[in-house]
PDB file of C-alpha atoms in Angstrom:
ATOM      1  CA  MET A   1     -11.759   4.078  -7.310  1.00 49.00           C
ATOM      2  CA  GLY A   2      -9.142   6.121  -7.192  1.00 62.00           C
ATOM      3  CA  ASN A   3      -6.419   7.049 -10.095  1.00 83.00           C
ATOM      4  CA  LEU A   4      -3.140   5.601 -10.006  1.00 90.00           C
ATOM      5  CA  TRP A   5       0.189   6.619  -8.536  1.00 93.00           C
ATOM      6  CA  ILE A   6       3.420   5.464  -9.245  1.00 93.00           C
ATOM      7  CA  GLY A   7       7.680   6.572  -9.203  1.00 92.00           C
ATOM      8  CA  PRO A   8      10.010   6.006  -5.961  1.00 89.00           C
ATOM      9  CA  PRO A   9       8.828   6.797  -2.906  1.00 87.00           C
ATOM     10  CA  GLY A  10       8.576  11.121  -1.647  1.00 86.00           C
ATOM     11  CA  ARG A  11       8.237  11.390  -5.876  1.00 89.00           C
ATOM     12  CA  LEU A  12       4.924   9.780  -6.697  1.00 91.00           C
ATOM     13  CA  ILE A  13       3.119  11.060  -9.830  1.00 90.00           C
ATOM     14  CA  GLU A  14      -0.628  10.606 -10.333  1.00 91.00           C
ATOM     15  CA  ILE A  15      -1.765   9.084 -13.629  1.00 92.00           C
ATOM     16  CA  ASP A  16      -5.485   9.901 -14.018  1.00 88.00           C
ATOM     17  CA  GLN A  17      -6.446   8.331 -17.379  1.00 89.00           C
ATOM     18  CA  ALA A  18      -7.538   4.960 -16.864  1.00 87.00           C
ATOM     19  CA  ALA A  19      -5.775   2.186 -18.245  1.00 88.00           C
ATOM     20  CA  LYS A  20      -6.722   0.154 -21.708  1.00 88.00           C
ATOM     21  CA  SER A  21      -6.226  -3.047 -19.787  1.00 88.00           C
ATOM     22  CA  PHE A  22      -5.230  -3.782 -16.541  1.00 89.00           C
ATOM     23  CA  GLU A  23      -3.777  -7.068 -14.861  1.00 88.00           C
ATOM     24  CA  ARG A  24      -2.976  -7.526 -11.131  1.00 83.00           C
ATOM     25  CA  ALA A  25      -3.233 -11.591 -10.628  1.00 77.00           C
ATOM     26  CA  ALA A  26      -0.686 -12.526  -7.998  1.00 74.00           C
ATOM     27  CA  ASP A  27       1.819 -15.157  -8.986  1.00 73.00           C
ATOM     28  CA  LEU A  28       1.183 -18.140  -6.864  1.00 77.00           C
ATOM     29  CA  GLY A  29       4.220 -20.169  -7.651  1.00 71.00           C
ATOM     30  CA  VAL A  30       2.635 -23.362  -8.290  1.00 78.00           C
ATOM     31  CA  SER A  31       3.842 -26.144 -10.377  1.00 81.00           C
ATOM     32  CA  GLU A  32       2.289 -29.709 -11.315  1.00 85.00           C
ATOM     33  CA  PHE A  33       3.922 -33.285 -11.820  1.00 80.00           C
ATOM     34  CA  LYS A  34       1.646 -35.810 -13.408  1.00 83.00           C
ATOM     35  CA  ALA A  35       3.371 -39.085 -13.127  1.00 82.00           C
ATOM     36  CA  LEU A  36       2.175 -42.379 -15.262  1.00 81.00           C
ATOM     37  CA  SER A  37       0.036 -43.413 -12.482  1.00 82.00           C
ATOM     38  CA  GLY A  38      -2.371 -40.557 -12.978  1.00 78.00           C
ATOM     39  CA  ARG A  39      -1.711 -38.769  -9.229  1.00 88.00           C
ATOM     40  CA  ILE A  40      -0.543 -35.309  -9.346  1.00 87.00           C
ATOM     41  CA  THR A  41       2.225 -34.122  -6.943  1.00 87.00           C
ATOM     42  CA  VAL A  42       2.194 -29.879  -6.429  1.00 86.00           C
ATOM     43  CA  THR A  43       5.018 -27.951  -5.714  1.00 79.00           C
ATOM     44  CA  ARG A  44       4.863 -24.022  -4.411  1.00 78.00           C
ATOM     45  CA  THR A  45       7.025 -21.293  -3.667  1.00 74.00           C
ATOM     46  CA  ALA A  46       7.295 -20.091   0.226  1.00 72.00           C
ATOM     47  CA  ALA A  47       5.044 -17.030  -0.790  1.00 75.00           C
ATOM     48  CA  PRO A  48       3.002 -15.704  -4.114  1.00 78.00           C
ATOM     49  CA  VAL A  49       4.322 -12.606  -5.578  1.00 85.00           C
ATOM     50  CA  ARG A  50       2.533  -9.803  -7.223  1.00 86.00           C
ATOM     51  CA  ARG A  51       2.723  -9.123 -10.841  1.00 91.00           C
ATOM     52  CA  ILE A  52       0.799  -6.058 -12.344  1.00 92.00           C
ATOM     53  CA  LYS A  53       1.039  -5.290 -15.869  1.00 94.00           C
ATOM     54  CA  LEU A  54      -1.338  -2.124 -17.021  1.00 93.00           C
ATOM     55  CA  SER A  55      -1.439  -0.558 -21.096  1.00 94.00           C
ATOM     56  CA  TRP A  56      -2.674   2.570 -22.167  1.00 93.00           C
ATOM     57  CA  ASP A  57      -3.993   3.654 -25.473  1.00 91.00           C
ATOM     58  CA  MET A  58      -3.630   7.475 -26.245  1.00 90.00           C
ATOM     59  CA  LEU A  59      -1.691   8.284 -23.154  1.00 92.00           C
ATOM     60  CA  LEU A  60      -0.750  11.978 -22.423  1.00 91.00           C
ATOM     61  CA  PRO A  61       2.751  12.768 -23.696  1.00 91.00           C
ATOM     62  CA  GLN A  62       3.674  13.875 -19.765  1.00 92.00           C
ATOM     63  CA  HIS A  63       2.299  10.516 -18.020  1.00 93.00           C
ATOM     64  CA  ALA A  64       4.215   8.757 -20.776  1.00 93.00           C
ATOM     65  CA  ARG A  65       7.016  10.198 -20.123  1.00 92.00           C
ATOM     66  CA  VAL A  66       6.930   9.357 -16.525  1.00 91.00           C
ATOM     67  CA  LEU A  67       7.145   5.708 -17.154  1.00 93.00           C
ATOM     68  CA  ASP A  68       9.722   5.787 -19.871  1.00 94.00           C
ATOM     69  CA  ARG A  69      11.729   7.627 -16.614  1.00 92.00           C
ATOM     70  CA  LEU A  70      10.324   4.582 -14.294  1.00 92.00           C
ATOM     71  CA  ALA A  71      11.533   2.089 -17.226  1.00 92.00           C
ATOM     72  CA  ARG A  72      15.067   3.211 -18.236  1.00 92.00           C
ATOM     73  CA  ARG A  73      15.756   3.792 -14.583  1.00 90.00           C
ATOM     74  CA  VAL A  74      16.459   7.687 -15.251  1.00 89.00           C
ATOM     75  CA  ASP A  75      15.413   8.206 -11.403  1.00 81.00           C
ATOM     76  CA  GLY A  76      17.441   5.343 -10.035  1.00 82.00           C
ATOM     77  CA  PRO A  77      17.307   1.795 -10.227  1.00 83.00           C
ATOM     78  CA  GLY A  78      14.136   1.487  -7.734  1.00 84.00           C
ATOM     79  CA  PRO A  79      12.218  -0.404  -6.835  1.00 93.00           C
ATOM     80  CA  HIS A  80       9.064   1.903  -7.058  1.00 93.00           C
ATOM     81  CA  VAL A  81       5.790   2.674  -5.249  1.00 94.00           C
ATOM     82  CA  LEU A  82       2.192   1.696  -6.677  1.00 93.00           C
ATOM     83  CA  ILE A  83      -0.843   2.585  -5.308  1.00 90.00           C
ATOM     84  CA  ASP A  84      -3.155   0.466  -7.408  1.00 85.00           C
ATOM     85  CA  PRO A  85      -6.454   1.878  -7.520  1.00 81.00           C
ATOM     86  CA  ALA A  86      -8.253  -1.616  -7.449  1.00 85.00           C
ATOM     87  CA  ALA A  87      -7.032  -2.208  -3.734  1.00 88.00           C
ATOM     88  CA  GLY A  88      -9.266  -2.124  -1.149  1.00 91.00           C
ATOM     89  CA  ASN A  89      -6.605  -2.239   1.865  1.00 96.00           C
ATOM     90  CA  VAL A  90      -2.623  -1.126   1.366  1.00 96.00           C
ATOM     91  CA  LEU A  91      -1.954  -3.305   4.568  1.00 97.00           C
ATOM     92  CA  ASN A  92       0.087  -5.638   4.605  1.00 94.00           C
ATOM     93  CA  PRO A  93      -2.335  -9.071   4.825  1.00 94.00           C
ATOM     94  CA  ALA A  94      -1.248 -10.335   7.969  1.00 95.00           C
ATOM     95  CA  GLN A  95      -1.249  -6.612   9.404  1.00 97.00           C
ATOM     96  CA  ALA A  96      -4.860  -6.272   8.504  1.00 97.00           C
ATOM     97  CA  THR A  97      -5.946  -8.946  10.376  1.00 97.00           C
ATOM     98  CA  GLY A  98      -3.728  -8.421  13.599  1.00 97.00           C
ATOM     99  CA  THR A  99      -1.270 -11.179  13.065  1.00 97.00           C
ATOM    100  CA  GLY A 100       2.442 -11.824  12.129  1.00 95.00           C
ATOM    101  CA  PRO A 101       5.667 -13.480  12.763  1.00 94.00           C
ATOM    102  CA  THR A 102       6.278 -13.887  16.466  1.00 94.00           C
ATOM    103  CA  GLY A 103       8.596 -11.243  18.153  1.00 92.00           C
ATOM    104  CA  ALA A 104       9.973  -8.159  17.409  1.00 93.00           C
ATOM    105  CA  ALA A 105       9.508  -8.454  13.361  1.00 92.00           C
ATOM    106  CA  GLY A 106       5.266  -8.786  14.363  1.00 94.00           C
ATOM    107  CA  LEU A 107       5.348  -6.174  17.273  1.00 96.00           C
ATOM    108  CA  ASP A 108       6.981  -3.748  14.766  1.00 96.00           C
ATOM    109  CA  GLN A 109       4.069  -3.390  12.557  1.00 97.00           C
ATOM    110  CA  TRP A 110       2.649  -1.079  14.810  1.00 98.00           C
ATOM    111  CA  PHE A 111       4.157   1.518  16.845  1.00 97.00           C
ATOM    112  CA  LYS A 112       3.067   4.032  20.048  1.00 96.00           C
ATOM    113  CA  VAL A 113       2.118   7.570  19.623  1.00 96.00           C
ATOM    114  CA  SER A 114       1.646   8.304  23.086  1.00 94.00           C
ATOM    115  CA  ALA A 115       3.788   8.122  26.161  1.00 92.00           C
ATOM    116  CA  ASN A 116       1.831   5.248  27.682  1.00 94.00           C
ATOM    117  CA  GLY A 117       0.128   2.226  26.495  1.00 96.00           C
ATOM    118  CA  SER A 118       1.683  -0.868  24.198  1.00 97.00           C
ATOM    119  CA  VAL A 119       1.748  -3.185  21.751  1.00 97.00           C
ATOM    120  CA  VAL A 120       1.602  -6.751  22.852  1.00 97.00           C
ATOM    121  CA  GLU A 121       2.065 -10.395  21.128  1.00 96.00           C
ATOM    122  CA  THR A 122      -1.353 -12.100  22.884  1.00 95.00           C
ATOM    123  CA  ALA A 123      -0.483 -15.145  21.316  1.00 92.00           C
ATOM    124  CA  TYR A 124       1.289 -16.563  19.057  1.00 92.00           C
ATOM    125  CA  GLY A 125       1.724 -14.796  15.795  1.00 93.00           C
ATOM    126  CA  ALA A 126      -1.494 -12.631  17.266  1.00 96.00           C
ATOM    127  CA  PHE A 127      -1.277  -8.993  18.351  1.00 98.00           C
ATOM    128  CA  ALA A 128      -3.008  -6.345  20.114  1.00 98.00           C
ATOM    129  CA  PHE A 129      -2.954  -2.880  22.020  1.00 98.00           C
ATOM    130  CA  THR A 130      -2.700  -2.066  25.211  1.00 98.00           C
ATOM    131  CA  ALA A 131      -4.209   0.881  25.993  1.00 97.00           C
ATOM    132  CA  ALA A 132      -2.947   2.817  29.565  1.00 96.00           C
ATOM    133  CA  ASP A 133      -5.359   4.996  29.584  1.00 96.00           C
ATOM    134  CA  ALA A 134      -8.313   7.765  27.678  1.00 96.00           C
ATOM    135  CA  THR A 135      -4.965   9.144  26.433  1.00 97.00           C
ATOM    136  CA  SER A 136      -3.017   5.869  24.277  1.00 98.00           C
ATOM    137  CA  VAL A 137      -2.293   6.026  21.024  1.00 98.00           C
ATOM    138  CA  VAL A 138      -1.328   3.717  18.552  1.00 98.00           C
ATOM    139  CA  GLY A 139       0.091   4.269  14.835  1.00 98.00           C
ATOM    140  CA  TRP A 140       0.777   1.770  11.984  1.00 98.00           C
ATOM    141  CA  ARG A 141       3.701   1.204   9.990  1.00 97.00           C
ATOM    142  CA  CYS A 142       3.946   0.198   6.260  1.00 96.00           C
ATOM    143  CA  VAL A 143       5.631  -2.894   6.393  1.00 92.00           C
ATOM    144  CA  PRO A 144       7.383  -3.602   3.207  1.00 92.00           C
ATOM    145  CA  TRP A 145       9.008  -0.033   3.157  1.00 93.00           C
ATOM    146  CA  LYS A 146       9.843  -0.296   7.448  1.00 90.00           C
ATOM    147  CA  GLY A 147       8.424   3.156   7.829  1.00 93.00           C
ATOM    148  CA  ASP A 148       5.438   5.500   7.238  1.00 96.00           C
ATOM    149  CA  PHE A 149       3.569   4.961   3.796  1.00 96.00           C
ATOM    150  CA  PRO A 150       4.336   6.340   0.936  1.00 96.00           C
ATOM    151  CA  ALA A 151       1.994   9.524  -0.249  1.00 95.00           C
ATOM    152  CA  ALA A 152       1.898  12.595  -2.024  1.00 94.00           C
ATOM    153  CA  PRO A 153      -0.016  15.892  -2.101  1.00 95.00           C
ATOM    154  CA  GLY A 154      -3.637  15.696  -3.084  1.00 93.00           C
ATOM    155  CA  LEU A 155      -3.749  11.659  -3.091  1.00 94.00           C
ATOM    156  CA  ARG A 156      -7.411  10.734  -0.911  1.00 94.00           C
ATOM    157  CA  VAL A 157      -6.933   8.413   1.666  1.00 96.00           C
ATOM    158  CA  SER A 158      -9.378   6.850   4.668  1.00 97.00           C
ATOM    159  CA  PHE A 159      -8.904   4.816   7.410  1.00 98.00           C
ATOM    160  CA  ARG A 160     -10.887   2.921  10.042  1.00 98.00           C
ATOM    161  CA  ALA A 161      -9.894   1.324  13.489  1.00 98.00           C
ATOM    162  CA  PRO A 162      -9.667  -2.400  14.194  1.00 98.00           C
ATOM    163  CA  THR A 163     -12.752  -4.148  14.679  1.00 98.00           C
ATOM    164  CA  ALA A 164     -12.245  -4.247  18.642  1.00 98.00           C
ATOM    165  CA  VAL A 165     -11.794  -0.345  18.401  1.00 98.00           C
ATOM    166  CA  ALA A 166     -14.261   0.865  16.560  1.00 97.00           C
ATOM    167  CA  ALA A 167     -16.803  -0.857  18.877  1.00 97.00           C
ATOM    168  CA  LEU A 168     -15.754   1.587  21.618  1.00 96.00           C
ATOM    169  CA  GLY A 169     -17.931   4.574  21.936  1.00 95.00           C
ATOM    170  CA  THR A 170     -14.842   6.402  23.058  1.00 97.00           C
ATOM    171  CA  CYS A 171     -12.381   5.440  20.329  1.00 98.00           C
ATOM    172  CA  SER A 172     -10.940   8.198  17.550  1.00 98.00           C
ATOM    173  CA  VAL A 173      -9.231   8.243  15.095  1.00 98.00           C
ATOM    174  CA  GLY A 174      -6.409  10.325  12.660  1.00 98.00           C
ATOM    175  CA  ILE A 175      -4.152  10.481   9.931  1.00 98.00           C
ATOM    176  CA  ASP A 176      -1.066  12.222  10.268  1.00 98.00           C
ATOM    177  CA  PHE A 177       0.762  14.010   7.207  1.00 98.00           C
ATOM    178  CA  LYS A 178       4.304  14.106   6.537  1.00 97.00           C
ATOM    179  CA  ARG A 179       7.545  15.025   5.235  1.00 96.00           C
ATOM    180  CA  ALA A 180      10.081  13.381   4.020  1.00 92.00           C
ATOM    181  CA  ASP A 181      12.438  13.656   7.158  1.00 92.00           C
ATOM    182  CA  GLY A 182       9.245  12.623   9.003  1.00 92.00           C
ATOM    183  CA  SER A 183       8.362  15.883  10.224  1.00 95.00           C
ATOM    184  CA  PHE A 184       4.648  16.385  10.830  1.00 96.00           C
ATOM    185  CA  ILE A 185       2.717  19.130   8.225  1.00 97.00           C
ATOM    186  CA  SER A 186      -1.138  18.104   9.794  1.00 97.00           C
ATOM    187  CA  GLY A 187      -3.453  15.773  10.238  1.00 96.00           C
ATOM    188  CA  VAL A 188      -7.077  14.838  10.158  1.00 98.00           C
ATOM    189  CA  ASN A 189      -9.035  13.161  13.177  1.00 98.00           C
ATOM    190  CA  ALA A 190     -12.117  11.950  13.699  1.00 98.00           C
ATOM    191  CA  SER A 191     -14.583  10.922  16.669  1.00 98.00           C
ATOM    192  CA  GLY A 192     -15.441   7.287  16.154  1.00 97.00           C
ATOM    193  CA  PRO A 193     -13.810   4.354  13.837  1.00 98.00           C
ATOM    194  CA  PHE A 194     -13.420   6.122  10.640  1.00 98.00           C
ATOM    195  CA  VAL A 195     -11.725   8.880   8.887  1.00 98.00           C
ATOM    196  CA  ALA A 196     -10.684  10.369   5.937  1.00 97.00           C
ATOM    197  CA  GLY A 197      -8.754  13.539   4.372  1.00 97.00           C
ATOM    198  CA  THR A 198      -7.021  14.569   1.460  1.00 97.00           C
ATOM    199  CA  ALA A 199      -2.975  14.779   1.291  1.00 96.00           C
ATOM    200  CA  PRO A 200      -1.776  18.629   1.895  1.00 97.00           C
ATOM    201  CA  ALA A 201       1.060  20.105   0.004  1.00 96.00           C
ATOM    202  CA  GLY A 202       4.805  18.734   0.911  1.00 95.00           C
ATOM    203  CA  THR A 203       3.562  14.944   1.990  1.00 97.00           C
ATOM    204  CA  THR A 204       5.474  12.434   1.013  1.00 96.00           C
ATOM    205  CA  HIS A 205       4.720   9.615   3.687  1.00 97.00           C
ATOM    206  CA  LEU A 206       1.382   9.747   5.777  1.00 97.00           C
ATOM    207  CA  THR A 207       0.658   7.473   9.130  1.00 98.00           C
ATOM    208  CA  PRO A 208      -2.785   6.225  10.357  1.00 98.00           C
ATOM    209  CA  THR A 209      -3.432   6.388  14.058  1.00 98.00           C
ATOM    210  CA  ALA A 210      -6.009   5.241  16.463  1.00 98.00           C
ATOM    211  CA  ARG A 211      -6.959   6.116  20.181  1.00 98.00           C
ATOM    212  CA  PRO A 212      -9.336   3.459  21.669  1.00 98.00           C
ATOM    213  CA  GLY A 213     -10.270   6.313  24.438  1.00 97.00           C
ATOM    214  CA  THR A 214     -10.823   3.068  26.996  1.00 97.00           C
ATOM    215  CA  ALA A 215      -8.404   1.646  28.846  1.00 97.00           C
ATOM    216  CA  GLY A 216      -7.703  -2.085  28.090  1.00 97.00           C
ATOM    217  CA  THR A 217      -5.917  -4.649  25.423  1.00 98.00           C
ATOM    218  CA  TYR A 218      -7.597  -4.423  21.920  1.00 98.00           C
ATOM    219  CA  ALA A 219      -6.851  -6.534  18.978  1.00 98.00           C
ATOM    220  CA  PHE A 220      -5.577  -4.851  15.629  1.00 98.00           C
ATOM    221  CA  ALA A 221      -7.439  -7.397  13.381  1.00 97.00           C
ATOM    222  CA  GLY A 222      -9.972  -5.442  10.868  1.00 97.00           C
ATOM    223  CA  ALA A 223      -7.977  -2.349  10.669  1.00 98.00           C
ATOM    224  CA  CYS A 224      -8.073  -0.701   7.196  1.00 98.00           C
ATOM    225  CA  LEU A 225      -6.529   1.852   5.024  1.00 97.00           C
ATOM    226  CA  THR A 226      -7.398   2.575   1.920  1.00 96.00           C
ATOM    227  CA  TYR A 227      -5.995   5.434  -0.782  1.00 94.00           C
ATOM    228  CA  GLY A 228      -7.597   6.782  -3.842  1.00 87.00           C
ATOM    229  CA  GLY A 229     -11.547   7.156  -1.907  1.00 83.00           C
ATOM    230  CA  ASP A 230     -13.374   7.289   1.635  1.00 89.00           C
ATOM    231  CA  THR A 231     -14.048   3.517   1.094  1.00 92.00           C
ATOM    232  CA  ALA A 232     -11.918   2.027   3.797  1.00 95.00           C
ATOM    233  CA  ALA A 233     -14.406  -0.475   5.992  1.00 95.00           C
ATOM    234  CA  ASP A 234     -14.190  -3.241   8.435  1.00 95.00           C
ATOM    235  CA  ASN A 235     -12.177  -6.075   7.962  1.00 91.00           C
ATOM    236  CA  VAL A 236     -10.963  -5.854   4.278  1.00 95.00           C
ATOM    237  CA  PRO A 237      -8.418  -8.099   3.217  1.00 95.00           C
ATOM    238  CA  GLY A 238      -4.828  -6.148   2.722  1.00 94.00           C
ATOM    239  CA  ASP A 239      -3.494  -6.003  -0.452  1.00 91.00           C
ATOM    240  CA  ASP A 240      -0.035  -4.658   0.927  1.00 91.00           C
ATOM    241  CA  LEU A 241       1.759  -1.609  -0.994  1.00 93.00           C
ATOM    242  CA  PRO A 242       5.044  -4.059  -1.720  1.00 91.00           C
ATOM    243  CA  PRO A 243       7.902  -2.705  -3.400  1.00 94.00           C
ATOM    244  CA  MET A 244       7.563  -3.012  -7.291  1.00 94.00           C
ATOM    245  CA  SER A 245      10.277  -3.029 -10.284  1.00 93.00           C
ATOM    246  CA  VAL A 246       9.695  -2.733 -14.033  1.00 93.00           C
ATOM    247  CA  THR A 247      10.218  -5.841 -15.918  1.00 92.00           C
ATOM    248  CA  GLY A 248       8.814  -4.919 -19.386  1.00 94.00           C
ATOM    249  CA  TYR A 249       7.669  -1.818 -21.135  1.00 94.00           C
ATOM    250  CA  SER A 250       6.294  -1.086 -24.993  1.00 94.00           C
ATOM    251  CA  ASP A 251       6.087   2.475 -26.072  1.00 93.00           C
ATOM    252  CA  THR A 252       4.715   3.270 -29.595  1.00 92.00           C
ATOM    253  CA  PRO A 253       4.065   6.660 -30.971  1.00 89.00           C
ATOM    254  CA  GLY A 254      -0.018   7.336 -30.784  1.00 80.00           C
ATOM    255  CA  ARG A 255      -1.520   8.239 -34.088  1.00 81.00           C
ATOM    256  CA  PRO A 256      -2.209  11.710 -33.610  1.00 84.00           C
ATOM    257  CA  LEU A 257       1.300  12.460 -32.135  1.00 84.00           C
ATOM    258  CA  PRO A 258       2.388  13.576 -29.338  1.00 89.00           C
ATOM    259  CA  TYR A 259      -0.482  11.123 -27.676  1.00 89.00           C
ATOM    260  CA  ARG A 260       1.597   7.342 -26.820  1.00 91.00           C
ATOM    261  CA  SER A 261       0.532   3.885 -26.141  1.00 93.00           C
ATOM    262  CA  VAL A 262       2.238   2.599 -23.615  1.00 95.00           C
ATOM    263  CA  GLY A 263       2.626  -1.011 -21.822  1.00 95.00           C
ATOM    264  CA  ILE A 264       4.691  -1.441 -18.374  1.00 95.00           C
ATOM    265  CA  ASP A 265       5.049  -4.895 -15.836  1.00 95.00           C
ATOM    266  CA  LEU A 266       5.795  -4.851 -12.697  1.00 93.00           C
ATOM    267  CA  VAL A 267       6.678  -7.202 -10.173  1.00 93.00           C
ATOM    268  CA  GLU A 268       7.066  -7.347  -6.231  1.00 91.00           C
ATOM    269  CA  VAL A 269      10.743  -7.462  -5.246  1.00 90.00           C
ATOM    270  CA  SER A 270      11.339  -8.641  -2.015  1.00 79.00           C
ATOM    271  CA  GLY A 271      12.393  -5.466  -0.288  1.00 63.00           C
ATOM    272  CA  ALA A 272      12.716  -1.564  -0.524  1.00 54.00           C
ATOM    273  CA  ALA A 273      16.206  -2.268  -0.060  1.00 50.00           C
ATOM    274  CA  GLY A 274      16.448  -3.373  -3.971  1.00 46.00           C
TER     275      GLY A 274
END
């Protein structure tokens, strides 16, 4: 498991001290109504919402200051990126299974990197990459942030190609590290379905890519992008990388000073715009 990273996109800070408590349960939005007859009716919201609660004892002052700035909105109202060290796959849940809303919204989860090839909807809400030839390359977009995946220098990442691509002896994968303006810094590439690397200086975002190496149409299901280690594996459920806003904060001077006891609550918000 890796460390926690938090902050505005492009300005993530690593907190390498393990939290004393760490709750990451989703709010399912389920309510029960029990009638006098004993029958129970259940209502629920359209989609579950991730809530994360973290607390530290004897937190180092430089890390406490980071959380304090976020809670007081010193660096803007947010929302913020939270790279959860317990997440096994930061791809969107539907994206990890090669599915999504039908039409453009679903197609936009991926994009062709090469001059040829195309992202296609093979069935209602199911998506694949059509490689025109051995040079066709496809990339993944971060769905909640509508672009490249947020990252930071020193962050260890790994990526595994979709199951159908990984089965090919001709496949290769890569991770492109980029600046805030989208310009390329460097990349790591590997023959086969798995690649891992550490983001270099100047990195604010990254893009995973895959090259099937053989013409054909390949489903996106089974892809995995992991932050914090070399653990990307086949068919890991997507945890997502949702925009998070601070909803609660506590800060108590530690004994001895300058250590602090800090708690912070965050909730998933509907989009990166607010």
